[in-house]
Amino acid sequence: YAAGYTASKWGIRGFSGALRGELHRFPHIHVCDVYPAFLDTPGMQHAANFTGKALKPAPPVFDPQEVAKEMVKLARHPKATTTVGFISPLLRIGHAVAPRLMGNSTAGMIRGYLKAAPEIQHEAGNLFHPQEHGTSIHGGWNSPADRERRQMAFTKALLVVGAVVGIALLRRL
């Protein structure tokens, strides 16, 4: 469902690791990986969409200015890896403990979303031409009115990761 996107992220992770290794003799050069959760940017409005379904980021959606703040921190106090948004570390733990279960759960959630999502025409996004809309920092996915929905998403995420960890631990007994 997002194989190309996921592959590009793994490629960046591999590139960063290789670059970090090549530059280890230079103590004042730092390669820092930033792993944010879904961000409230216009990226999805600009992306090509040939699914035939309206797409939107999975909640919770975080303010991209939080990533900018984290990047400033990294410039001052570099470290190899950092995450932005509370959901990222939870998902990493779930994936570390039970990668197949997390992958299957994610695929199931995406299938359910796509089944219920409204149908739309295929959209090339900014693949061939620039977009006239969505030219600001924010994409409009994260309004203050969504606070209750984000809190509910956090609770669900905790439950899912807890269930994954619990199932994985039970299987080891």
Tab-separated table of C-alpha atoms in Angstrom:
chain	number	residue	atom	x	y	z
A	1	TYR	CA	0.000	0.000	0.000
A	2	ALA	CA	2.982	2.274	0.442
A	3	ALA	CA	5.822	0.068	-0.801
A	4	GLY	CA	7.550	2.787	-2.825
A	5	TYR	CA	7.327	5.277	0.027
A	6	THR	CA	8.552	2.713	2.542
A	7	ALA	CA	11.405	1.603	0.280
A	8	SER	CA	12.538	5.207	-0.118
A	9	LYS	CA	12.611	5.640	3.664
A	10	TRP	CA	14.661	2.456	4.117
A	11	GLY	CA	16.974	3.721	1.378
A	12	ILE	CA	17.484	6.985	3.237
A	13	ARG	CA	18.146	5.043	6.441
A	14	GLY	CA	20.762	2.923	4.664
A	15	PHE	CA	22.318	5.965	3.020
A	16	SER	CA	22.541	7.776	6.370
A	17	GLY	CA	24.153	4.771	8.043
A	18	ALA	CA	26.703	4.374	5.245
A	19	LEU	CA	27.469	8.104	5.206
A	20	ARG	CA	27.821	8.120	8.996
A	21	GLY	CA	30.354	5.284	8.685
A	22	GLU	CA	32.324	7.025	5.949
A	23	LEU	CA	32.498	10.270	7.925
A	24	HIS	CA	33.287	8.821	11.355
A	25	ARG	CA	36.861	10.199	11.212
A	26	PHE	CA	35.509	13.747	11.057
A	27	PRO	CA	34.271	14.548	14.570
A	28	HIS	CA	32.540	17.804	13.599
A	29	ILE	CA	30.420	16.314	10.810
A	30	HIS	CA	27.209	14.674	12.019
A	31	VAL	CA	24.601	12.722	10.080
A	32	CYS	CA	21.279	12.806	11.921
A	33	ASP	CA	18.169	10.810	11.006
A	34	VAL	CA	14.787	12.330	11.913
A	35	TYR	CA	11.791	9.990	11.955
A	36	PRO	CA	8.536	11.922	12.246
A	37	ALA	CA	5.040	10.529	12.460
A	38	PHE	CA	2.459	11.774	9.925
A	39	LEU	CA	2.747	15.530	9.580
A	40	ASP	CA	0.207	18.219	8.815
A	41	THR	CA	1.783	19.211	5.499
A	42	PRO	CA	0.284	19.508	2.009
A	43	GLY	CA	2.365	16.503	0.899
A	44	MET	CA	-0.623	14.216	0.419
A	45	GLN	CA	-2.466	16.872	-1.563
A	46	HIS	CA	0.565	17.158	-3.860
A	47	ALA	CA	1.231	13.440	-4.239
A	48	ALA	CA	0.090	11.386	-7.188
A	49	ASN	CA	-2.871	9.199	-6.237
A	50	PHE	CA	-3.864	6.340	-8.508
A	51	THR	CA	-5.722	4.363	-5.837
A	52	GLY	CA	-9.100	5.738	-6.876
A	53	LYS	CA	-9.703	6.593	-3.203
A	54	ALA	CA	-9.399	9.827	-1.232
A	55	LEU	CA	-6.284	9.607	0.925
A	56	LYS	CA	-5.458	11.398	4.131
A	57	PRO	CA	-2.776	10.867	6.763
A	58	ALA	CA	-3.473	8.423	9.562
A	59	PRO	CA	-4.091	10.104	12.888
A	60	PRO	CA	-2.519	11.422	14.938
A	61	VAL	CA	-1.128	14.115	12.641
A	62	PHE	CA	1.622	16.334	14.042
A	63	ASP	CA	2.644	19.936	13.422
A	64	PRO	CA	5.620	20.087	10.998
A	65	GLN	CA	7.043	22.933	13.074
A	66	GLU	CA	7.834	20.276	15.714
A	67	VAL	CA	10.177	18.646	13.182
A	68	ALA	CA	11.818	22.012	12.517
A	69	LYS	CA	12.360	22.521	16.259
A	70	GLU	CA	13.874	19.050	16.536
A	71	MET	CA	16.221	19.787	13.625
A	72	VAL	CA	17.432	22.950	15.364
A	73	LYS	CA	18.072	20.883	18.513
A	74	LEU	CA	20.030	18.374	16.452
A	75	ALA	CA	22.142	21.154	14.935
A	76	ARG	CA	23.074	22.213	18.457
A	77	HIS	CA	23.301	18.731	20.021
A	78	PRO	CA	23.666	16.114	17.261
A	79	LYS	CA	22.617	12.506	17.710
A	80	ALA	CA	22.298	9.760	15.127
A	81	THR	CA	18.563	9.128	15.387
A	82	THR	CA	15.566	10.966	16.761
A	83	THR	CA	11.817	10.562	16.464
A	84	VAL	CA	9.140	13.249	16.410
A	85	GLY	CA	5.654	12.566	17.726
A	86	PHE	CA	4.699	10.123	20.448
A	87	ILE	CA	3.460	7.477	18.021
A	88	SER	CA	6.814	6.828	16.305
A	89	PRO	CA	8.561	5.195	19.295
A	90	LEU	CA	5.457	3.112	20.032
A	91	LEU	CA	5.341	1.789	16.476
A	92	ARG	CA	9.080	1.072	16.516
A	93	ILE	CA	8.708	-0.971	19.713
A	94	GLY	CA	5.775	-2.898	18.261
A	95	HIS	CA	7.717	-3.587	15.073
A	96	ALA	CA	10.825	-4.668	17.009
A	97	VAL	CA	8.824	-7.109	19.133
A	98	ALA	CA	6.482	-8.482	16.452
A	99	PRO	CA	7.326	-7.264	12.936
A	100	ARG	CA	5.012	-9.655	11.071
A	101	LEU	CA	2.066	-8.951	13.354
A	102	MET	CA	2.602	-5.182	13.048
A	103	GLY	CA	2.926	-5.430	9.257
A	104	ASN	CA	-0.216	-7.521	8.936
A	105	SER	CA	-2.134	-5.258	11.329
A	106	THR	CA	-1.085	-2.151	9.404
A	107	ALA	CA	-2.033	-3.732	6.072
A	108	GLY	CA	-5.427	-4.712	7.505
A	109	MET	CA	-6.070	-1.196	8.757
A	110	ILE	CA	-5.130	0.283	5.383
A	111	ARG	CA	-7.367	-2.200	3.530
A	112	GLY	CA	-10.251	-1.241	5.814
A	113	TYR	CA	-9.599	2.453	5.281
A	114	LEU	CA	-9.424	2.101	1.491
A	115	LYS	CA	-12.621	0.065	1.438
A	116	ALA	CA	-14.506	2.843	3.236
A	117	ALA	CA	-12.746	5.869	1.691
A	118	PRO	CA	-14.675	7.969	-0.839
A	119	GLU	CA	-13.913	7.295	-4.488
A	120	ILE	CA	-12.067	9.933	-6.514
A	121	GLN	CA	-10.570	10.276	-9.969
A	122	HIS	CA	-6.923	9.364	-10.438
A	123	GLU	CA	-4.710	12.357	-9.698
A	124	ALA	CA	-1.147	12.915	-10.938
A	125	GLY	CA	-0.484	15.473	-8.194
A	126	ASN	CA	2.668	17.464	-8.804
A	127	LEU	CA	4.230	14.631	-10.796
A	128	PHE	CA	3.989	16.544	-14.096
A	129	HIS	CA	2.883	20.056	-13.090
A	130	PRO	CA	3.176	22.208	-9.968
A	131	GLN	CA	0.129	22.426	-7.724
A	132	GLU	CA	-1.587	25.761	-7.214
A	133	HIS	CA	-3.013	24.759	-3.838
A	134	GLY	CA	-1.303	23.668	-0.649
A	135	THR	CA	1.566	26.133	-0.749
A	136	SER	CA	1.802	26.724	2.993
A	137	ILE	CA	3.576	24.810	5.744
A	138	HIS	CA	0.386	23.168	6.956
A	139	GLY	CA	-1.918	20.897	4.991
A	140	GLY	CA	-5.055	21.475	7.046
A	141	TRP	CA	-5.151	17.977	8.562
A	142	ASN	CA	-4.575	19.030	12.156
A	143	SER	CA	-7.002	21.649	13.398
A	144	PRO	CA	-7.427	22.371	17.112
A	145	ALA	CA	-10.942	20.940	16.790
A	146	ASP	CA	-9.326	17.547	16.160
A	147	ARG	CA	-7.782	17.394	19.647
A	148	GLU	CA	-10.297	14.854	20.964
A	149	ARG	CA	-9.833	12.681	17.867
A	150	ARG	CA	-6.034	12.789	18.312
A	151	GLN	CA	-6.355	11.808	21.964
A	152	MET	CA	-8.577	8.883	20.958
A	153	ALA	CA	-6.045	7.870	18.282
A	154	PHE	CA	-3.283	7.932	20.902
A	155	THR	CA	-5.315	5.691	23.184
A	156	LYS	CA	-5.997	3.272	20.313
A	157	ALA	CA	-2.322	3.266	19.343
A	158	LEU	CA	-1.323	2.426	22.899
A	159	LEU	CA	-3.845	-0.405	22.946
A	160	VAL	CA	-2.666	-1.795	19.603
A	161	VAL	CA	1.016	-1.682	20.557
A	162	GLY	CA	0.190	-3.155	23.974
A	163	ALA	CA	-1.776	-5.958	22.326
A	164	VAL	CA	1.038	-6.658	19.859
A	165	VAL	CA	3.638	-6.782	22.629
A	166	GLY	CA	1.327	-8.923	24.779
A	167	ILE	CA	0.647	-11.406	21.978
A	168	ALA	CA	4.337	-11.599	21.118
A	169	LEU	CA	5.239	-12.258	24.753
A	170	LEU	CA	2.524	-14.917	25.092
A	171	ARG	CA	3.813	-16.711	22.000
A	172	ARG	CA	7.275	-16.905	23.569
A	173	LEU	CA	5.959	-18.581	26.746
